[in-house]
């Protein structure tokens, strides 16, 4: 404690010393005078002291945790205990749902639009969570499936005048198909190789869309895509935004429901087992090829579906929307939120999408903050914001024999 | 009436090369119904490699692996994927424990039930009555397996938090969940204290007699091997050097020579 304070003090003095010429002294060459900005020095001192102290405190805390877990003990944080409390869970879900439903009625169109894009990333995060978080298959080209969905709606709408609601499942299924197409060649790959091939797949999608003019209209993209129709009525901008917002809420709920069921099913367990130890998994009679393909296909399904919605929301798409940057953000959502944790991914998505939106002033530093957040996360909470909860099962008839079931 | 015992596994002239290294050299071995057979030999003799060939982890260079399930057609296991081998009724544990660390103890066993159940993706999403029933069944049978190996109290712990000996027993429970008729155990007593070893001994005998599962085990603990096995195969430098009942093996000069200077608990 005292040690930490002392160390932090030394760090802050050191930082003051280091930044002194930059932050405090300023030479005005015009009228040959030196300005002493003493206030800056105070800020640097306080700032670096607090940061250093926090850093030390977190590290120390982690040391303690590690020691306990190494000794076979287990630490379960307050949030974790709270999350395992079912009645709390239902209440919280009720409140959040209510807040989500009244949101567009309380806030303006601009806020709703931002919220829609955050919700899009929630679905993308949950989709990628299947392949990366649950099945442990790294995918750096996930945005391609999103693009497949968006382009399939844009093209179907452009050429055949197909509506949003029909295209929605088509986009999902096409995403799925592309997931399987990507899945086949990489069945045997692991680790770094998997990363490179999936990265390549994402790039190829963008390059093809940029150059295959006759299909995708090249870099100029496809404009005038129909917004979702509301029983044949055309809505004005504000109303259609609200409408899309509610579609998005429904889609998020649907995604949560389905991915949650998958996670706790026979297939979901196989995915997790494959992530944990592929050899043991195959030796237990699980078909690795099928399990991998199903993880890619189901992960891609959501991207394809939400891609359709993205195209209908923006009414214009071009290849620039589907860069590696997007894949990286979606992956960050999963990693930051907590691999495999549905709640974690949702929180991660809001965090990574809303924060930059509301801090436009700092948008230049966005990537910097992003990187810093990731590094800090890896140091202090490698398991993500929400670490995976244990799945407990009830055993009929055997229940009385166990006290922790 | 003296009935000839049914032969379950027949390995003929199994050879496995790693580049220039011949890790297993034309080894022949048979396991009969009701057997507790042991495969022993110094470190690096090729025992684990032999297991890996049988269970489909490696594809052997030469030789035949034939499985004769009772009442079913004989199957040649060469070149089959490990999951197919497990489906045929041959399960295994690993020398270096390979549990699923971030899954609970119960879930680890539930994974073993995977190949004996069949709820698919769509069924999992709809979660119909039949799927819920199947899940309940998986939980119940996995739980009763945990009871058999004495881990029921830890059902909802993460498997990584279990002590070493318990992890080994969990591996056995997980393998048993696949409904095998032949169980391959790779050094199940490694790292166990005498108390744990004697518990394990009882467990293996119980599996053999009560569950009717034949057992082939690799083990360095000679006391354990001599106590429970009814036939022993000895390997050295990839070759089979001796075979027979425990008493014969004990007195075999070749075996004594192979083990000379080797650490043994015998
Ligand atoms: N995958 C592999 N590649 C190359 N050599 C291997 C491989 N697996 C095992 N070996 C070699 O085969 C020999 C037998 O190993 P192993 O079967 O593990 O012995 P044991 O289980 O009897 O101690 C050793 O020399 C080992 O180095
Ligand atoms: Mg070995």
XYZ file of C-alpha atoms and ligand atoms in Angstrom:
699
model
C 0.000 0.000 0.000
C 2.532 2.526 1.228
C 5.010 0.981 -1.141
C 2.611 1.551 -4.012
C 2.081 5.178 -3.044
C 5.797 5.785 -2.869
C 6.396 4.122 -6.222
C 3.614 6.112 -7.822
C 5.055 9.325 -6.389
C 8.403 8.535 -7.930
C 6.742 7.803 -11.257
C 4.863 11.068 -11.210
C 7.988 13.069 -10.388
C 9.780 11.294 -13.181
C 7.011 12.097 -15.612
C 6.993 15.723 -14.583
C 10.689 15.814 -15.235
C 10.313 14.120 -18.610
C 7.478 16.260 -19.862
C 8.787 19.483 -18.401
C 10.321 20.855 -21.617
C 7.240 19.923 -23.626
C 4.402 20.722 -21.349
C 5.675 23.552 -19.186
C 8.209 25.632 -20.993
C 7.060 27.351 -24.093
C 9.258 29.731 -25.962
C 7.476 32.340 -27.947
C 9.920 33.061 -30.726
C 7.999 36.078 -31.972
C 8.497 38.333 -29.018
C 11.361 36.403 -27.527
C 9.797 35.454 -24.266
C 9.427 32.280 -22.278
C 6.034 31.248 -21.015
C 5.958 29.042 -17.915
C 2.811 26.947 -17.821
C 3.000 25.725 -14.260
C -0.562 24.466 -14.239
C 0.346 21.833 -16.821
C 2.994 20.515 -14.506
C 0.429 20.011 -11.761
C -1.862 18.150 -14.140
C 0.888 15.892 -15.364
C 1.896 15.157 -11.789
C -1.623 14.345 -10.632
C -2.501 12.426 -13.780
C 0.565 10.237 -13.816
C 0.319 9.660 -10.082
C -3.257 8.421 -10.302
C -2.614 6.286 -13.367
C 0.487 4.762 -11.872
C -1.283 4.024 -8.620
C -4.236 2.425 -10.401
C -1.881 0.360 -12.496
C -0.092 -0.932 -9.429
C -3.311 -1.563 -7.570
C -4.766 -3.601 -10.438
C -1.588 -5.602 -10.865
C -1.459 -6.370 -7.164
C -5.083 -7.445 -7.220
C -4.431 -9.723 -10.116
C -1.468 -11.258 -8.328
C -3.681 -12.100 -5.379
C -6.304 -13.640 -7.641
C -3.744 -15.681 -9.468
C -2.340 -16.956 -6.214
C -5.742 -18.060 -5.006
C -6.621 -19.827 -8.235
C -3.218 -21.475 -8.368
C -3.905 -22.953 -4.978
C -7.025 -24.575 -6.352
C -9.307 -21.947 -4.892
C -11.694 -19.914 -6.884
C -12.654 -16.295 -6.946
C -16.088 -15.344 -8.025
C -16.618 -11.651 -8.347
C -19.711 -9.818 -7.193
C -20.908 -9.336 -10.762
C -20.565 -13.019 -11.395
C -22.585 -13.915 -8.321
C -25.184 -11.328 -9.259
C -25.439 -12.755 -12.766
C -25.987 -16.219 -11.430
C -28.923 -14.958 -9.406
C -31.876 -15.780 -11.642
C -34.425 -13.370 -10.177
C -31.993 -10.496 -10.535
C -31.350 -11.543 -14.094
C -35.020 -11.466 -15.042
C -35.582 -8.102 -13.384
C -32.577 -6.597 -15.117
C -33.675 -7.975 -18.453
C -37.137 -6.495 -17.953
C -35.739 -3.050 -17.196
C -33.358 -3.136 -20.137
C -36.065 -4.278 -22.508
C -38.374 -1.498 -21.358
C -35.619 1.084 -21.775
C -34.840 -0.275 -25.220
C -38.471 -0.075 -26.268
C -39.078 3.517 -25.218
C -35.687 4.751 -26.431
C -36.701 5.961 -29.919
C -39.813 7.652 -28.532
C -37.773 9.649 -26.046
C -34.724 10.467 -28.131
C -34.459 11.967 -31.608
C -33.723 10.359 -34.944
C -30.002 10.984 -34.651
C -29.782 9.071 -31.382
C -31.862 6.239 -32.798
C -29.588 5.972 -35.799
C -26.552 5.660 -33.564
C -28.338 3.076 -31.488
C -29.243 1.098 -34.608
C -25.615 0.861 -35.624
C -24.678 -0.244 -32.108
C -27.361 -2.930 -32.285
C -26.040 -4.048 -35.668
C -22.687 -4.592 -34.030
C -24.325 -6.461 -31.174
C -25.698 -8.974 -33.672
C -22.377 -9.121 -35.517
C -20.562 -9.651 -32.238
C -22.932 -12.415 -31.187
C -22.505 -14.098 -34.566
C -18.736 -13.952 -34.471
C -18.907 -15.085 -30.869
C -20.090 -18.463 -32.133
C -17.017 -19.153 -34.226
C -14.416 -17.247 -32.199
C -15.783 -17.286 -28.671
C -17.407 -20.683 -28.507
C -15.676 -22.777 -31.143
C -12.336 -21.009 -30.809
C -11.893 -20.544 -34.558
C -10.274 -17.229 -35.254
C -11.938 -15.320 -38.081
C -10.354 -12.105 -39.301
C -12.584 -11.810 -42.355
C -15.972 -11.894 -40.704
C -17.046 -8.670 -42.375
C -17.201 -10.570 -45.682
C -20.334 -12.378 -44.507
C -21.829 -9.049 -43.504
C -21.014 -7.854 -47.010
C -22.559 -10.946 -48.569
C -25.811 -10.182 -46.780
C -25.759 -6.499 -47.676
C -24.928 -7.135 -51.324
C -27.441 -9.920 -51.684
C -30.237 -7.615 -50.579
C -28.935 -4.686 -52.613
C -28.720 -6.794 -55.774
C -31.965 -8.661 -55.259
C -33.668 -5.367 -54.626
C -32.025 -3.658 -57.581
C -32.588 -6.389 -60.152
C -35.700 -8.173 -58.992
C -37.306 -5.615 -56.732
C -37.313 -8.115 -53.899
C -38.474 -6.721 -50.572
C -36.638 -6.521 -47.272
C -38.545 -9.234 -45.469
C -37.982 -11.854 -48.152
C -34.348 -10.897 -48.487
C -33.689 -11.112 -44.770
C -33.637 -14.918 -44.584
C -32.036 -15.139 -48.030
C -29.185 -12.932 -46.819
C -28.787 -15.123 -43.759
C -28.733 -18.313 -45.774
C -26.260 -16.900 -48.289
C -24.067 -15.832 -45.378
C -24.311 -19.389 -44.098
C -23.308 -20.810 -47.482
C -20.285 -18.552 -47.655
C -19.412 -19.618 -44.136
C -19.346 -23.213 -45.305
C -17.378 -22.287 -48.426
C -14.791 -20.602 -46.234
C -14.971 -23.442 -43.752
C -13.937 -26.223 -46.105
C -10.435 -25.089 -47.053
C -9.558 -24.157 -43.497
C -10.738 -27.308 -41.765
C -7.176 -28.458 -41.307
C -5.698 -25.112 -40.391
C -4.956 -23.819 -36.950
C -3.693 -20.714 -35.243
C -1.670 -18.378 -37.423
C -2.617 -20.082 -40.666
C -6.282 -19.803 -39.868
C -5.815 -16.109 -39.158
C -4.092 -15.517 -42.498
C -6.614 -17.418 -44.600
C -9.648 -15.803 -43.001
C -7.993 -12.408 -43.324
C -7.432 -13.166 -46.990
C -11.033 -14.214 -47.435
C -12.208 -10.867 -46.070
C -9.856 -9.016 -48.407
C -10.865 -11.060 -51.423
C -14.501 -10.217 -50.875
C -13.752 -6.510 -50.911
C -11.466 -6.723 -53.932
C -13.992 -8.750 -55.903
C -16.771 -6.323 -55.088
C -14.574 -3.411 -56.128
C -13.664 -4.928 -59.459
C -16.532 -7.047 -60.637
C -18.361 -4.081 -62.105
C -21.015 -6.042 -63.924
C -22.182 -7.647 -60.719
C -21.508 -5.190 -57.948
C -21.223 -1.841 -59.797
C -17.669 -1.522 -58.504
C -16.492 1.098 -56.046
C -19.409 3.386 -56.841
C -21.679 0.927 -55.110
C -25.421 0.445 -55.244
C -27.765 3.272 -54.335
C -31.497 3.655 -53.791
C -31.948 0.441 -51.900
C -35.446 0.184 -50.470
C -35.991 0.681 -46.791
C -38.073 -1.979 -45.091
C -41.699 -1.539 -46.037
C -44.290 -1.234 -43.317
C -47.319 -3.084 -44.643
C -46.810 -1.476 -48.027
C -46.689 2.043 -46.628
C -43.804 4.410 -47.226
C -42.616 6.015 -44.038
C -40.882 9.342 -43.610
C -37.297 9.403 -42.394
C -38.046 9.723 -38.688
C -40.650 7.004 -38.692
C -38.665 4.629 -40.810
C -35.713 5.053 -38.468
C -37.932 4.141 -35.552
C -39.259 1.222 -37.537
C -35.767 -0.047 -38.341
C -34.825 0.459 -34.728
C -37.608 -1.870 -33.620
C -36.711 -4.421 -36.283
C -33.190 -4.287 -34.943
C -34.350 -4.780 -31.361
C -36.356 -7.792 -32.467
C -33.356 -9.144 -34.317
C -31.104 -8.700 -31.294
C -33.586 -10.518 -29.082
C -33.887 -13.277 -31.649
C -30.102 -13.580 -31.881
C -29.664 -13.676 -28.118
C -32.344 -16.311 -27.789
C -30.973 -18.550 -30.495
C -27.291 -18.199 -29.633
C -28.077 -18.793 -25.984
C -29.923 -21.981 -26.820
C -27.163 -23.110 -29.132
C -24.552 -22.390 -26.512
C -26.256 -24.636 -23.998
C -27.057 -27.414 -26.401
C -25.312 -30.555 -27.491
C -23.807 -28.676 -30.437
C -22.713 -25.760 -28.275
C -20.917 -28.061 -25.877
C -19.148 -29.678 -28.802
C -18.002 -26.232 -29.980
C -16.619 -25.379 -26.569
C -14.941 -28.765 -26.229
C -13.331 -28.265 -29.632
C -12.034 -24.885 -28.484
C -10.650 -26.383 -25.302
C -8.844 -29.387 -26.788
C -9.328 -30.560 -30.325
C -7.594 -33.922 -29.880
C -9.549 -34.819 -26.769
C -12.685 -33.645 -28.517
C -12.240 -35.886 -31.541
C -11.220 -38.766 -29.289
C -14.553 -38.388 -27.503
C -16.343 -39.163 -30.728
C -17.070 -35.671 -32.005
C -16.782 -35.101 -35.728
C -14.433 -32.124 -35.904
C -15.131 -31.273 -39.544
C -18.856 -31.073 -38.996
C -18.492 -29.154 -35.788
C -16.182 -26.601 -37.385
C -18.377 -26.122 -40.426
C -21.468 -25.696 -38.307
C -19.709 -23.057 -36.214
C -18.636 -21.076 -39.280
C -22.003 -21.449 -40.959
C -24.010 -20.386 -37.929
C -21.658 -17.518 -37.181
C -21.933 -16.272 -40.748
C -25.721 -16.573 -40.734
C -26.149 -13.604 -38.395
C -23.728 -11.457 -40.339
C -25.621 -12.190 -43.526
C -28.937 -11.331 -41.971
C -27.839 -8.139 -40.325
C -26.079 -7.220 -43.572
C -29.497 -7.101 -45.241
C -30.689 -4.729 -42.564
C -27.575 -2.591 -42.903
C -28.165 -2.198 -46.644
C -31.779 -1.260 -46.100
C -30.889 1.213 -43.378
C -28.221 3.091 -45.310
C -29.995 2.616 -48.685
C -26.537 2.764 -50.223
C -23.662 0.338 -50.030
C -20.225 0.133 -51.576
C -17.165 -2.017 -50.870
C -15.701 0.649 -48.573
C -18.132 -0.405 -45.853
C -16.572 -3.845 -45.643
C -12.944 -3.246 -44.801
C -10.653 -5.172 -42.530
C -11.191 -2.421 -39.989
C -14.765 -3.627 -39.517
C -13.642 -7.207 -38.966
C -11.146 -5.947 -36.423
C -13.800 -3.988 -34.561
C -16.170 -6.954 -34.433
C -13.379 -9.189 -33.215
C -12.464 -6.604 -30.579
C -16.057 -6.613 -29.402
C -15.885 -10.346 -28.823
C -12.486 -10.287 -27.156
C -13.206 -7.219 -25.045
C -16.620 -8.449 -24.015
C -15.437 -11.878 -23.037
C -15.050 -14.815 -25.347
C -18.141 -16.931 -25.334
C -20.141 -14.704 -23.023
C -23.313 -13.327 -24.592
C -23.755 -10.527 -22.082
C -20.099 -9.621 -22.405
C -20.355 -9.309 -26.170
C -23.393 -7.051 -25.867
C -21.630 -4.770 -23.409
C -18.502 -4.832 -25.574
C -20.485 -3.782 -28.636
C -22.088 -0.809 -26.900
C -18.783 0.188 -25.399
C -16.837 0.086 -28.655
C -19.508 1.575 -30.886
C -21.213 4.155 -28.701
C -18.149 5.566 -26.982
C -16.495 6.765 -30.202
C -19.837 8.140 -31.386
C -20.309 10.277 -28.327
C -16.702 11.305 -28.129
C -16.482 12.683 -31.624
C -14.174 15.383 -30.352
C -11.535 12.744 -29.810
C -12.213 10.850 -33.007
C -8.643 11.409 -34.160
C -7.425 9.428 -31.205
C -9.943 6.684 -31.728
C -7.495 4.068 -32.922
C -5.041 5.047 -30.225
C -7.627 4.654 -27.492
C -8.735 1.417 -29.086
C -5.257 -0.030 -28.948
C -4.651 1.189 -25.423
C -7.943 -0.290 -24.246
C -7.042 -3.624 -25.795
C -3.602 -3.729 -24.224
C -4.955 -2.791 -20.808
C -7.664 -5.380 -21.167
C -5.178 -8.105 -21.997
C -3.118 -7.217 -18.956
C -5.831 -6.843 -16.364
C -8.780 -8.815 -17.614
C -7.717 -11.289 -20.275
C -11.002 -13.121 -19.872
C -12.952 -10.055 -21.045
C -15.457 -7.783 -19.329
C -17.709 -10.674 -18.388
C -15.963 -13.940 -17.849
C -17.817 -17.029 -18.830
C -20.400 -18.252 -16.409
C -20.507 -21.885 -15.575
C -23.476 -23.715 -16.941
C -25.115 -25.693 -14.186
C -27.571 -28.478 -14.735
C -30.402 -29.779 -12.667
C -30.606 -33.482 -12.154
C -34.013 -34.907 -11.583
C -34.108 -37.325 -8.698
C -30.436 -36.862 -7.965
C -30.823 -33.293 -6.842
C -30.996 -34.001 -3.124
C -27.605 -35.627 -3.189
C -25.846 -32.491 -4.242
C -25.801 -29.179 -2.460
C -24.340 -27.061 -5.201
C -26.593 -28.135 -8.055
C -18.326 -75.706 -19.742
C -15.179 -74.101 -20.988
C -16.179 -71.518 -23.558
C -13.549 -69.736 -25.562
C -13.566 -66.053 -24.713
C -14.644 -63.644 -27.401
C -11.790 -61.732 -28.986
C -12.558 -57.992 -29.029
C -9.435 -56.391 -30.409
C -6.870 -57.928 -32.673
C -3.769 -55.975 -33.660
C -1.527 -57.680 -36.184
C 2.013 -56.576 -37.021
C 1.396 -52.939 -36.204
C 4.243 -50.693 -37.320
C 4.511 -46.932 -37.020
C 7.346 -44.878 -38.474
C 8.079 -41.240 -37.751
C 10.455 -40.379 -40.539
C 13.421 -42.618 -39.816
C 12.270 -43.555 -36.348
C 10.339 -46.802 -36.002
C 8.339 -46.080 -32.855
C 6.272 -49.265 -33.040
C 7.718 -52.316 -34.758
C 5.312 -55.076 -35.863
C 3.537 -55.467 -32.565
C 0.801 -58.056 -32.279
C -1.679 -57.912 -29.455
C -5.091 -59.281 -28.592
C -7.665 -58.263 -26.049
C -10.460 -60.610 -25.034
C -13.803 -60.007 -23.439
C -13.494 -59.476 -19.691
C -9.758 -58.863 -19.933
C -7.759 -56.389 -17.974
C -4.720 -56.398 -20.197
C -1.611 -54.361 -19.527
C 0.965 -52.892 -21.875
C 4.211 -52.130 -20.090
C 7.705 -51.104 -21.036
C 10.304 -48.429 -20.366
C 9.711 -44.811 -21.337
C 9.880 -44.245 -25.071
C 9.077 -47.865 -25.839
C 6.236 -46.783 -28.103
C 3.266 -47.621 -25.910
C 1.466 -44.316 -26.310
C 2.156 -44.372 -30.031
C 0.579 -47.820 -30.134
C -2.559 -46.389 -28.493
C -2.568 -43.453 -30.867
C -2.497 -45.817 -33.834
C -5.391 -47.887 -32.544
C -7.527 -44.864 -31.741
C -7.004 -43.188 -35.111
C -4.831 -40.297 -33.938
C -2.049 -41.692 -36.151
C -2.463 -43.754 -39.275
C -0.135 -46.758 -38.857
C 2.521 -47.439 -41.465
C 1.847 -51.174 -41.567
C -0.313 -53.755 -39.900
C -3.960 -54.439 -39.211
C -6.191 -53.261 -36.411
C -9.337 -55.327 -36.250
C -12.221 -54.720 -33.918
C -14.703 -57.521 -33.304
C -17.694 -56.014 -31.556
C -19.884 -58.718 -30.099
C -22.722 -59.588 -32.424
C -21.541 -57.167 -35.093
C -19.358 -57.330 -38.155
C -15.603 -57.113 -37.766
C -14.252 -53.643 -38.538
C -10.770 -52.687 -39.687
C -9.780 -49.514 -37.853
C -6.798 -48.499 -40.015
C -7.262 -44.998 -41.376
C -10.480 -44.313 -39.518
C -10.858 -40.918 -37.860
C -10.619 -40.967 -34.050
C -14.281 -40.073 -33.672
C -15.273 -43.054 -35.803
C -13.131 -45.355 -33.675
C -14.829 -44.026 -30.558
C -18.219 -44.571 -32.177
C -17.261 -48.222 -32.737
C -16.982 -48.622 -28.981
C -13.336 -48.047 -28.188
C -12.629 -45.176 -25.809
C -9.413 -43.894 -24.298
C -7.773 -41.596 -21.772
C -4.564 -39.643 -22.241
C -1.198 -39.913 -20.555
C -0.928 -36.130 -20.300
C -4.410 -35.298 -19.044
C -6.539 -33.729 -21.756
C -9.702 -32.490 -20.116
C -11.704 -29.486 -21.231
C -10.422 -27.122 -18.527
C -13.020 -24.359 -18.853
C -15.965 -26.708 -18.810
C -17.488 -28.062 -15.654
C -16.813 -31.582 -14.485
C -20.303 -32.622 -15.481
C -20.018 -30.999 -18.898
C -16.795 -32.870 -19.520
C -18.639 -36.124 -19.088
C -21.591 -34.844 -21.114
C -19.239 -34.379 -24.061
C -18.665 -38.120 -23.947
C -22.384 -38.643 -24.558
C -22.220 -36.611 -27.763
C -21.714 -39.522 -30.114
C -24.571 -41.475 -28.550
C -27.124 -38.686 -28.891
C -28.322 -36.804 -31.916
C -30.030 -33.438 -31.351
C -29.013 -31.263 -34.306
C -28.803 -27.521 -34.755
C -32.433 -26.882 -35.565
C -33.663 -29.135 -32.823
C -31.397 -27.305 -30.396
C -32.904 -23.976 -31.416
C -36.504 -25.144 -31.214
C -35.753 -27.171 -28.087
C -38.653 -29.523 -28.458
C -39.756 -32.015 -25.847
C -37.618 -34.771 -27.337
C -34.525 -32.585 -27.161
C -35.198 -31.573 -23.575
C -35.702 -35.212 -22.676
C -32.459 -36.121 -24.374
C -30.640 -33.363 -22.466
C -32.081 -34.632 -19.198
C -30.931 -38.095 -20.086
C -27.434 -36.872 -20.902
C -27.278 -35.069 -17.567
C -28.611 -38.042 -15.630
C -26.306 -40.621 -17.186
C -23.293 -38.315 -16.917
C -24.094 -37.635 -13.313
C -24.380 -41.296 -12.469
C -20.999 -41.852 -14.100
C -19.581 -39.148 -11.862
C -21.032 -40.976 -8.899
C -19.312 -44.149 -10.040
C -15.894 -42.515 -10.127
C -16.614 -40.550 -6.953
C -16.732 -37.064 -8.393
C -20.422 -36.271 -8.040
C -19.743 -33.603 -5.430
C -17.643 -31.662 -7.902
C -20.166 -31.818 -10.754
C -20.364 -28.055 -11.175
C -16.743 -27.174 -10.586
C -14.525 -26.259 -13.491
C -12.482 -29.327 -14.339
C -9.250 -27.312 -14.194
C -9.842 -26.782 -10.473
C -9.827 -30.488 -9.665
C -6.829 -32.090 -7.986
C -4.641 -34.248 -10.184
C -5.947 -37.639 -9.174
C -9.527 -36.511 -9.602
C -8.720 -35.228 -13.089
C -7.517 -38.692 -14.044
C -10.699 -40.251 -12.743
C -12.730 -37.649 -14.624
C -10.984 -38.672 -17.822
C -12.067 -42.230 -17.177
C -15.659 -41.149 -16.565
C -15.631 -39.097 -19.741
C -14.343 -42.030 -21.764
C -16.947 -44.313 -20.238
C -19.669 -41.877 -21.255
C -19.085 -42.891 -24.863
C -20.422 -46.393 -24.044
C -17.272 -48.303 -24.957
C -16.836 -52.046 -24.765
C -13.088 -51.601 -24.651
C -11.349 -48.891 -22.660
C -7.733 -47.883 -23.238
C -6.088 -46.205 -20.257
C -2.741 -44.483 -20.763
C -0.877 -44.405 -17.436
C -3.954 -43.807 -15.295
C -1.968 -43.908 -12.041
C 0.781 -41.502 -13.098
C 1.274 -38.846 -10.466
C -1.099 -40.439 -7.970
C -0.280 -41.070 -4.327
C -0.592 -44.633 -2.911
C -4.095 -43.979 -1.567
C -5.309 -42.632 -4.909
C -3.654 -45.532 -6.688
C -5.415 -48.084 -4.579
C -8.737 -46.295 -5.185
C -7.981 -46.386 -8.876
C -7.254 -50.083 -8.681
C -10.693 -50.689 -7.212
C -12.286 -48.446 -9.803
C -10.685 -50.306 -12.708
C -11.772 -53.668 -11.308
C -15.277 -52.298 -10.827
C -15.432 -51.059 -14.420
C -14.292 -54.439 -15.619
C -16.669 -56.569 -13.569
C -19.727 -54.354 -13.133
C -19.783 -52.597 -16.478
C -18.394 -55.485 -18.458
C -15.911 -53.231 -20.206
C -12.640 -54.831 -21.273
C -9.567 -52.810 -20.368
C -6.173 -52.326 -21.918
C -3.912 -50.171 -19.824
C -0.431 -48.740 -20.034
C 1.074 -48.432 -16.590
C 4.416 -48.035 -14.882
C 3.206 -48.946 -11.414
C 4.146 -52.646 -11.369
C 2.219 -53.352 -8.191
C -0.961 -52.110 -9.801
C -0.298 -54.014 -13.015
C 0.475 -57.277 -11.230
C -2.578 -56.913 -9.003
C -5.244 -56.357 -11.581
C -4.179 -57.535 -15.008
C -4.689 -61.019 -16.333
C -2.381 -60.652 -19.318
C 0.613 -58.470 -19.968
C 2.482 -57.379 -23.066
C 5.954 -55.910 -22.678
C 7.431 -53.522 -25.223
C 10.933 -52.180 -25.625
C 12.275 -49.984 -28.427
C 9.019 -50.415 -30.318
C 9.127 -54.200 -30.278
C 7.108 -56.666 -28.280
C 9.614 -58.581 -26.118
C 7.328 -60.649 -23.939
C 3.732 -61.593 -23.393
C 1.897 -63.674 -20.814
C 0.294 -63.885 -17.418
C 1.693 -61.639 -14.644
C 3.677 -64.432 -13.006
C 5.362 -65.407 -16.258
C 6.264 -61.821 -17.000
C 7.729 -61.287 -13.562
C 10.155 -64.148 -14.058
C 10.964 -63.472 -17.695
C 14.710 -62.684 -17.963
C 14.197 -60.435 -20.992
C 11.764 -58.268 -19.069
C 14.052 -58.092 -16.059
C 16.842 -56.970 -18.341
C 14.700 -54.360 -20.023
C 13.780 -52.932 -16.670
C 17.274 -53.136 -15.197
C 18.280 -49.685 -14.146
C 14.753 -48.487 -14.819
C 12.806 -47.061 -11.975
C 10.035 -49.428 -11.000
C 7.780 -49.622 -8.051
C 7.870 -53.404 -8.072
N 4.424 -37.459 -33.244
C 5.662 -37.980 -33.135
N 6.632 -37.623 -34.000
C 7.870 -38.124 -33.892
N 8.257 -38.990 -32.956
C 7.342 -39.395 -32.058
C 5.998 -38.904 -32.087
N 5.301 -39.464 -31.066
C 6.183 -40.272 -30.427
N 7.396 -40.224 -31.019
C 8.578 -41.005 -30.611
O 8.204 -42.346 -30.544
C 8.863 -42.983 -29.471
C 7.845 -43.663 -28.592
O 7.148 -42.704 -27.852
P 5.900 -43.056 -26.930
O 4.954 -43.856 -27.705
O 5.380 -41.775 -26.367
O 6.560 -43.920 -25.777
P 5.947 -44.428 -24.406
O 4.514 -44.026 -24.349
O 6.136 -45.896 -24.433
O 6.751 -43.800 -23.323
C 9.680 -41.932 -28.748
O 11.012 -42.031 -29.179
C 9.064 -40.641 -29.218
O 10.019 -39.627 -29.255
Mg 3.523 -42.874 -23.054
